PDB file of C-alpha atoms in Angstrom:
ATOM      1  CA  MET A 221     119.107  74.986  85.771  1.00 49.00           C
ATOM      2  CA  SER A 222     121.103  77.578  83.812  1.00 53.00           C
ATOM      3  CA  VAL A 223     123.348  80.115  85.502  1.00 54.00           C
ATOM      4  CA  THR A 224     121.077  82.958  84.309  1.00 61.00           C
ATOM      5  CA  SER A 225     117.906  81.404  85.718  1.00 64.00           C
ATOM      6  CA  MET A 226     119.759  80.563  88.934  1.00 65.00           C
ATOM      7  CA  THR A 227     120.913  84.191  89.249  1.00 77.00           C
ATOM      8  CA  GLU A 228     117.343  85.380  88.618  1.00 85.00           C
ATOM      9  CA  GLU A 229     116.047  83.006  91.290  1.00 86.00           C
ATOM     10  CA  MET A 230     118.670  84.247  93.760  1.00 88.00           C
ATOM     11  CA  LYS A 231     117.795  87.889  92.955  1.00 90.00           C
ATOM     12  CA  GLU A 232     114.126  87.177  93.652  1.00 92.00           C
ATOM     13  CA  LYS A 233     114.942  85.478  96.971  1.00 92.00           C
ATOM     14  CA  VAL A 234     117.227  88.321  98.063  1.00 93.00           C
ATOM     15  CA  GLN A 235     114.573  90.869  97.083  1.00 94.00           C
ATOM     16  CA  SER A 236     111.957  88.975  99.078  1.00 95.00           C
ATOM     17  CA  ILE A 237     114.214  88.886 102.154  1.00 95.00           C
ATOM     18  CA  VAL A 238     114.958  92.621 102.019  1.00 95.00           C
ATOM     19  CA  GLU A 239     111.318  93.550 101.395  1.00 95.00           C
ATOM     20  CA  GLU A 240     110.189  91.452 104.359  1.00 95.00           C
ATOM     21  CA  LEU A 241     112.859  92.835 106.719  1.00 94.00           C
ATOM     22  CA  VAL A 242     112.067  96.435 105.773  1.00 94.00           C
ATOM     23  CA  ARG A 243     108.326  95.778 106.139  1.00 93.00           C
ATOM     24  CA  LEU A 244     108.815  94.187 109.567  1.00 93.00           C
ATOM     25  CA  MET A 245     110.816  97.250 110.590  1.00 91.00           C
ATOM     26  CA  GLY A 246     107.766  99.368 109.776  1.00 91.00           C
ATOM     27  CA  PHE A 247     108.856 101.033 106.547  1.00 92.00           C
ATOM     28  CA  GLN A 248     107.164 101.248 103.180  1.00 92.00           C
ATOM     29  CA  ALA A 249     109.749 100.817 100.471  1.00 92.00           C
ATOM     30  CA  THR A 250     110.423  99.473  97.028  1.00 94.00           C
ATOM     31  CA  VAL A 251     113.350  97.144  96.496  1.00 95.00           C
ATOM     32  CA  GLU A 252     115.158  96.501  93.233  1.00 95.00           C
ATOM     33  CA  VAL A 253     117.892  93.893  93.064  1.00 94.00           C
ATOM     34  CA  SER A 254     120.566  93.710  90.404  1.00 91.00           C
ATOM     35  CA  ALA A 255     123.404  91.227  90.099  1.00 87.00           C
ATOM     36  CA  THR A 256     126.915  91.938  88.904  1.00 82.00           C
ATOM     37  CA  ASP A 257     128.965  89.195  87.358  1.00 74.00           C
ATOM     38  CA  GLY A 258     132.592  88.833  88.187  1.00 66.00           C
ATOM     39  CA  VAL A 259     134.721  86.460  90.182  1.00 68.00           C
ATOM     40  CA  GLU A 260     131.893  86.492  92.686  1.00 76.00           C
ATOM     41  CA  THR A 261     128.340  87.614  91.991  1.00 81.00           C
ATOM     42  CA  THR A 262     127.301  90.654  94.007  1.00 85.00           C
ATOM     43  CA  TYR A 263     123.619  91.305  94.626  1.00 90.00           C
ATOM     44  CA  TYR A 264     122.963  95.030  94.926  1.00 91.00           C
ATOM     45  CA  CYS A 265     119.661  95.864  96.650  1.00 94.00           C
ATOM     46  CA  ALA A 266     118.465  99.409  95.984  1.00 95.00           C
ATOM     47  CA  VAL A 267     115.890 100.269  98.632  1.00 95.00           C
ATOM     48  CA  SER A 268     113.806 103.383  98.007  1.00 95.00           C
ATOM     49  CA  VAL A 269     111.955 104.723 101.005  1.00 93.00           C
ATOM     50  CA  GLY A 270     109.964 107.953 101.144  1.00 87.00           C
ATOM     51  CA  GLU A 271     109.606 108.616 104.863  1.00 86.00           C
ATOM     52  CA  GLY A 272     111.892 107.689 107.706  1.00 85.00           C
ATOM     53  CA  GLN A 273     115.089 107.145 105.752  1.00 88.00           C
ATOM     54  CA  ASN A 274     117.117 108.597 108.629  1.00 91.00           C
ATOM     55  CA  PHE A 275     115.805 105.902 110.982  1.00 91.00           C
ATOM     56  CA  LEU A 276     116.414 103.125 108.460  1.00 91.00           C
ATOM     57  CA  ILE A 277     119.934 104.347 107.709  1.00 92.00           C
ATOM     58  CA  GLY A 278     120.801 105.275 111.306  1.00 91.00           C
ATOM     59  CA  GLN A 279     123.685 107.341 112.612  1.00 87.00           C
ATOM     60  CA  TYR A 280     126.722 106.879 110.341  1.00 81.00           C
ATOM     61  CA  GLY A 281     124.806 104.142 108.486  1.00 85.00           C
ATOM     62  CA  MET A 282     124.846 101.745 111.441  1.00 86.00           C
ATOM     63  CA  ASN A 283     121.211 100.624 111.062  1.00 91.00           C
ATOM     64  CA  LEU A 284     121.729 100.124 107.348  1.00 91.00           C
ATOM     65  CA  ALA A 285     124.865  98.070 108.009  1.00 88.00           C
ATOM     66  CA  ALA A 286     122.829  95.927 110.427  1.00 91.00           C
ATOM     67  CA  LEU A 287     120.080  95.480 107.808  1.00 93.00           C
ATOM     68  CA  GLN A 288     122.706  94.373 105.307  1.00 92.00           C
ATOM     69  CA  HIS A 289     124.182  91.924 107.824  1.00 91.00           C
ATOM     70  CA  LEU A 290     120.761  90.424 108.593  1.00 94.00           C
ATOM     71  CA  THR A 291     120.034  90.125 104.879  1.00 94.00           C
ATOM     72  CA  ARG A 292     123.279  88.197 104.327  1.00 93.00           C
ATOM     73  CA  ILE A 293     122.557  85.858 107.242  1.00 94.00           C
ATOM     74  CA  LEU A 294     118.999  85.124 106.091  1.00 94.00           C
ATOM     75  CA  ALA A 295     120.075  84.665 102.464  1.00 92.00           C
ATOM     76  CA  ARG A 296     122.832  82.268 103.495  1.00 91.00           C
ATOM     77  CA  LYS A 297     120.397  80.302 105.669  1.00 92.00           C
ATOM     78  CA  GLU A 298     117.779  80.102 102.903  1.00 89.00           C
ATOM     79  CA  MET A 299     120.129  79.386  99.997  1.00 85.00           C
ATOM     80  CA  GLY A 300     122.821  77.431 101.785  1.00 83.00           C
ATOM     81  CA  GLU A 301     125.718  79.477 100.487  1.00 82.00           C
ATOM     82  CA  LYS A 302     127.615  82.628 101.321  1.00 83.00           C
ATOM     83  CA  MET A 303     126.537  85.542  99.137  1.00 83.00           C
ATOM     84  CA  ASN A 304     127.948  88.993  98.559  1.00 86.00           C
ATOM     85  CA  ILE A 305     125.006  91.335  99.151  1.00 89.00           C
ATOM     86  CA  VAL A 306     124.964  95.130  99.315  1.00 89.00           C
ATOM     87  CA  VAL A 307     121.847  96.835 100.668  1.00 92.00           C
ATOM     88  CA  ASP A 308     121.611 100.564  99.979  1.00 93.00           C
ATOM     89  CA  VAL A 309     118.835 102.923 101.086  1.00 94.00           C
ATOM     90  CA  ASN A 310     118.230 105.985  98.897  1.00 94.00           C
ATOM     91  CA  ASN A 311     121.821 105.724  97.563  1.00 92.00           C
ATOM     92  CA  TYR A 312     123.346 106.336 101.010  1.00 92.00           C
ATOM     93  CA  PHE A 313     126.196 103.834 100.540  1.00 85.00           C
ATOM     94  CA  SER A 314     126.903 104.986  96.983  1.00 85.00           C
ATOM     95  CA  GLU A 315     127.239 108.587  98.097  1.00 90.00           C
ATOM     96  CA  LYS A 316     129.194 107.578 101.212  1.00 89.00           C
ATOM     97  CA  LYS A 317     131.596 105.565  99.035  1.00 90.00           C
ATOM     98  CA  GLU A 318     132.369 108.651  96.926  1.00 92.00           C
ATOM     99  CA  VAL A 319     133.056 110.722 100.049  1.00 93.00           C
ATOM    100  CA  LEU A 320     135.292 108.013 101.553  1.00 94.00           C
ATOM    101  CA  GLU A 321     137.263 107.570  98.329  1.00 94.00           C
ATOM    102  CA  LYS A 322     137.833 111.333  98.128  1.00 95.00           C
ATOM    103  CA  GLU A 323     139.014 111.327 101.758  1.00 94.00           C
ATOM    104  CA  ALA A 324     141.332 108.392 100.987  1.00 94.00           C
ATOM    105  CA  LYS A 325     142.836 110.131  97.930  1.00 94.00           C
ATOM    106  CA  GLN A 326     143.612 113.213 100.021  1.00 96.00           C
ATOM    107  CA  ALA A 327     145.233 111.058 102.707  1.00 95.00           C
ATOM    108  CA  LEU A 328     147.328 109.244 100.081  1.00 94.00           C
ATOM    109  CA  GLU A 329     148.526 112.574  98.644  1.00 95.00           C
ATOM    110  CA  GLU A 330     149.601 113.630 102.135  1.00 95.00           C
ATOM    111  CA  ALA A 331     151.291 110.268 102.772  1.00 94.00           C
ATOM    112  CA  LEU A 332     153.202 110.472  99.479  1.00 93.00           C
ATOM    113  CA  GLN A 333     154.246 114.101 100.037  1.00 95.00           C
ATOM    114  CA  THR A 334     155.470 113.506 103.581  1.00 94.00           C
ATOM    115  CA  ASP A 335     156.557 109.863 103.099  1.00 92.00           C
ATOM    116  CA  THR A 336     154.742 108.956 106.323  1.00 94.00           C
ATOM    117  CA  THR A 337     151.717 106.959 107.422  1.00 94.00           C
ATOM    118  CA  VAL A 338     148.456 108.896 107.513  1.00 96.00           C
ATOM    119  CA  LEU A 339     145.669 107.778 109.840  1.00 96.00           C
ATOM    120  CA  LEU A 340     142.070 108.284 108.802  1.00 96.00           C
ATOM    121  CA  ARG A 341     139.339 108.982 111.351  1.00 94.00           C
ATOM    122  CA  PRO A 342     137.810 105.989 113.194  1.00 93.00           C
ATOM    123  CA  MET A 343     135.450 104.136 110.855  1.00 89.00           C
ATOM    124  CA  LEU A 344     132.806 101.445 110.829  1.00 83.00           C
ATOM    125  CA  PRO A 345     133.813  98.087 109.330  1.00 84.00           C
ATOM    126  CA  TYR A 346     131.990  98.703 106.033  1.00 81.00           C
ATOM    127  CA  GLU A 347     133.733 102.088 105.674  1.00 87.00           C
ATOM    128  CA  ARG A 348     137.166 100.532 106.248  1.00 91.00           C
ATOM    129  CA  LYS A 349     136.326  97.821 103.717  1.00 88.00           C
ATOM    130  CA  ILE A 350     135.576 100.502 101.108  1.00 90.00           C
ATOM    131  CA  ILE A 351     138.973 102.146 101.738  1.00 93.00           C
ATOM    132  CA  HIS A 352     140.873  98.829 101.568  1.00 93.00           C
ATOM    133  CA  ALA A 353     139.063  97.857  98.349  1.00 90.00           C
ATOM    134  CA  PHE A 354     139.790 101.281  96.850  1.00 91.00           C
ATOM    135  CA  PHE A 355     143.553 100.777  97.375  1.00 92.00           C
ATOM    136  CA  ALA A 356     143.641  97.013  96.705  1.00 88.00           C
ATOM    137  CA  GLN A 357     145.226  97.426  93.265  1.00 87.00           C
ATOM    138  CA  SER A 358     147.193 100.566  94.099  1.00 89.00           C
ATOM    139  CA  GLU A 359     150.824 100.658  93.045  1.00 89.00           C
ATOM    140  CA  SER A 360     151.621 103.489  95.449  1.00 91.00           C
ATOM    141  CA  ALA A 361     149.761 102.756  98.699  1.00 92.00           C
ATOM    142  CA  LEU A 362     149.394 100.152 101.422  1.00 93.00           C
ATOM    143  CA  THR A 363     146.509 100.122 103.882  1.00 95.00           C
ATOM    144  CA  GLU A 364     146.043  98.513 107.259  1.00 95.00           C
ATOM    145  CA  SER A 365     143.317  98.628 109.879  1.00 95.00           C
ATOM    146  CA  ILE A 366     144.653  99.486 113.308  1.00 95.00           C
ATOM    147  CA  GLY A 367     143.099 100.087 116.704  1.00 94.00           C
ATOM    148  CA  VAL A 368     140.317  98.372 118.589  1.00 93.00           C
ATOM    149  CA  GLY A 369     136.541  98.699 118.637  1.00 89.00           C
ATOM    150  CA  GLU A 370     135.116 102.114 117.886  1.00 87.00           C
ATOM    151  CA  GLU A 371     138.641 103.539 117.551  1.00 93.00           C
ATOM    152  CA  ARG A 372     139.580 101.210 114.667  1.00 94.00           C
ATOM    153  CA  ARG A 373     140.829 103.194 111.686  1.00 96.00           C
ATOM    154  CA  VAL A 374     142.699 102.820 108.412  1.00 96.00           C
ATOM    155  CA  ALA A 375     146.373 103.675 108.117  1.00 96.00           C
ATOM    156  CA  ILE A 376     147.556 104.630 104.617  1.00 96.00           C
ATOM    157  CA  ARG A 377     151.267 104.613 103.816  1.00 94.00           C
ATOM    158  CA  PRO A 378     153.355 104.769 100.675  1.00 93.00           C
ATOM    159  CA  LYS A 379     154.565 101.459  99.278  1.00 89.00           C
ATOM    160  CA  PRO A 380     158.304 101.016  99.712  1.00 85.00           C
ATOM    161  CA  LYS A 381     160.208 101.812  96.549  1.00 77.00           C
ATOM    162  CA  ALA A 382     161.888  98.835  94.890  1.00 66.00           C
ATOM    163  CA  ALA A 383     165.650  98.882  95.197  1.00 57.00           C
TER     164      ALA A 383
END
């Protein structure tokens, strides 16, 4: 089986899983799955729902994060391998990512101006992951998650200058 047909098969399976989960949760939605190639293939599931998006997304995206987690578990069980899957309802995560990255840029500016560590507000795991990924290749910032439970947050500090 070629890599392309294998990717198509995986996309179809992921789409089927998301459609079934959303249906079982009582929502009518359409699901489109795309795959990005890179070091690791990411399956992006765009869920479009007309009514009830607030219930499907949940407060601060917690229900959506749970849906994504369940999708990953079921996909891993069905396909026997760990997969990178992003489930997004009505572009919630995409828009949230933009807001988080803007917040992170502002915090970095403050950290660089004051040469101190800046703490962001407490965040959900997926939000912290977005911040860490945003700064992963940064030449000027280091990030670290600190705190416990619901108080876990990202600390952003300037990278030490080379001597």
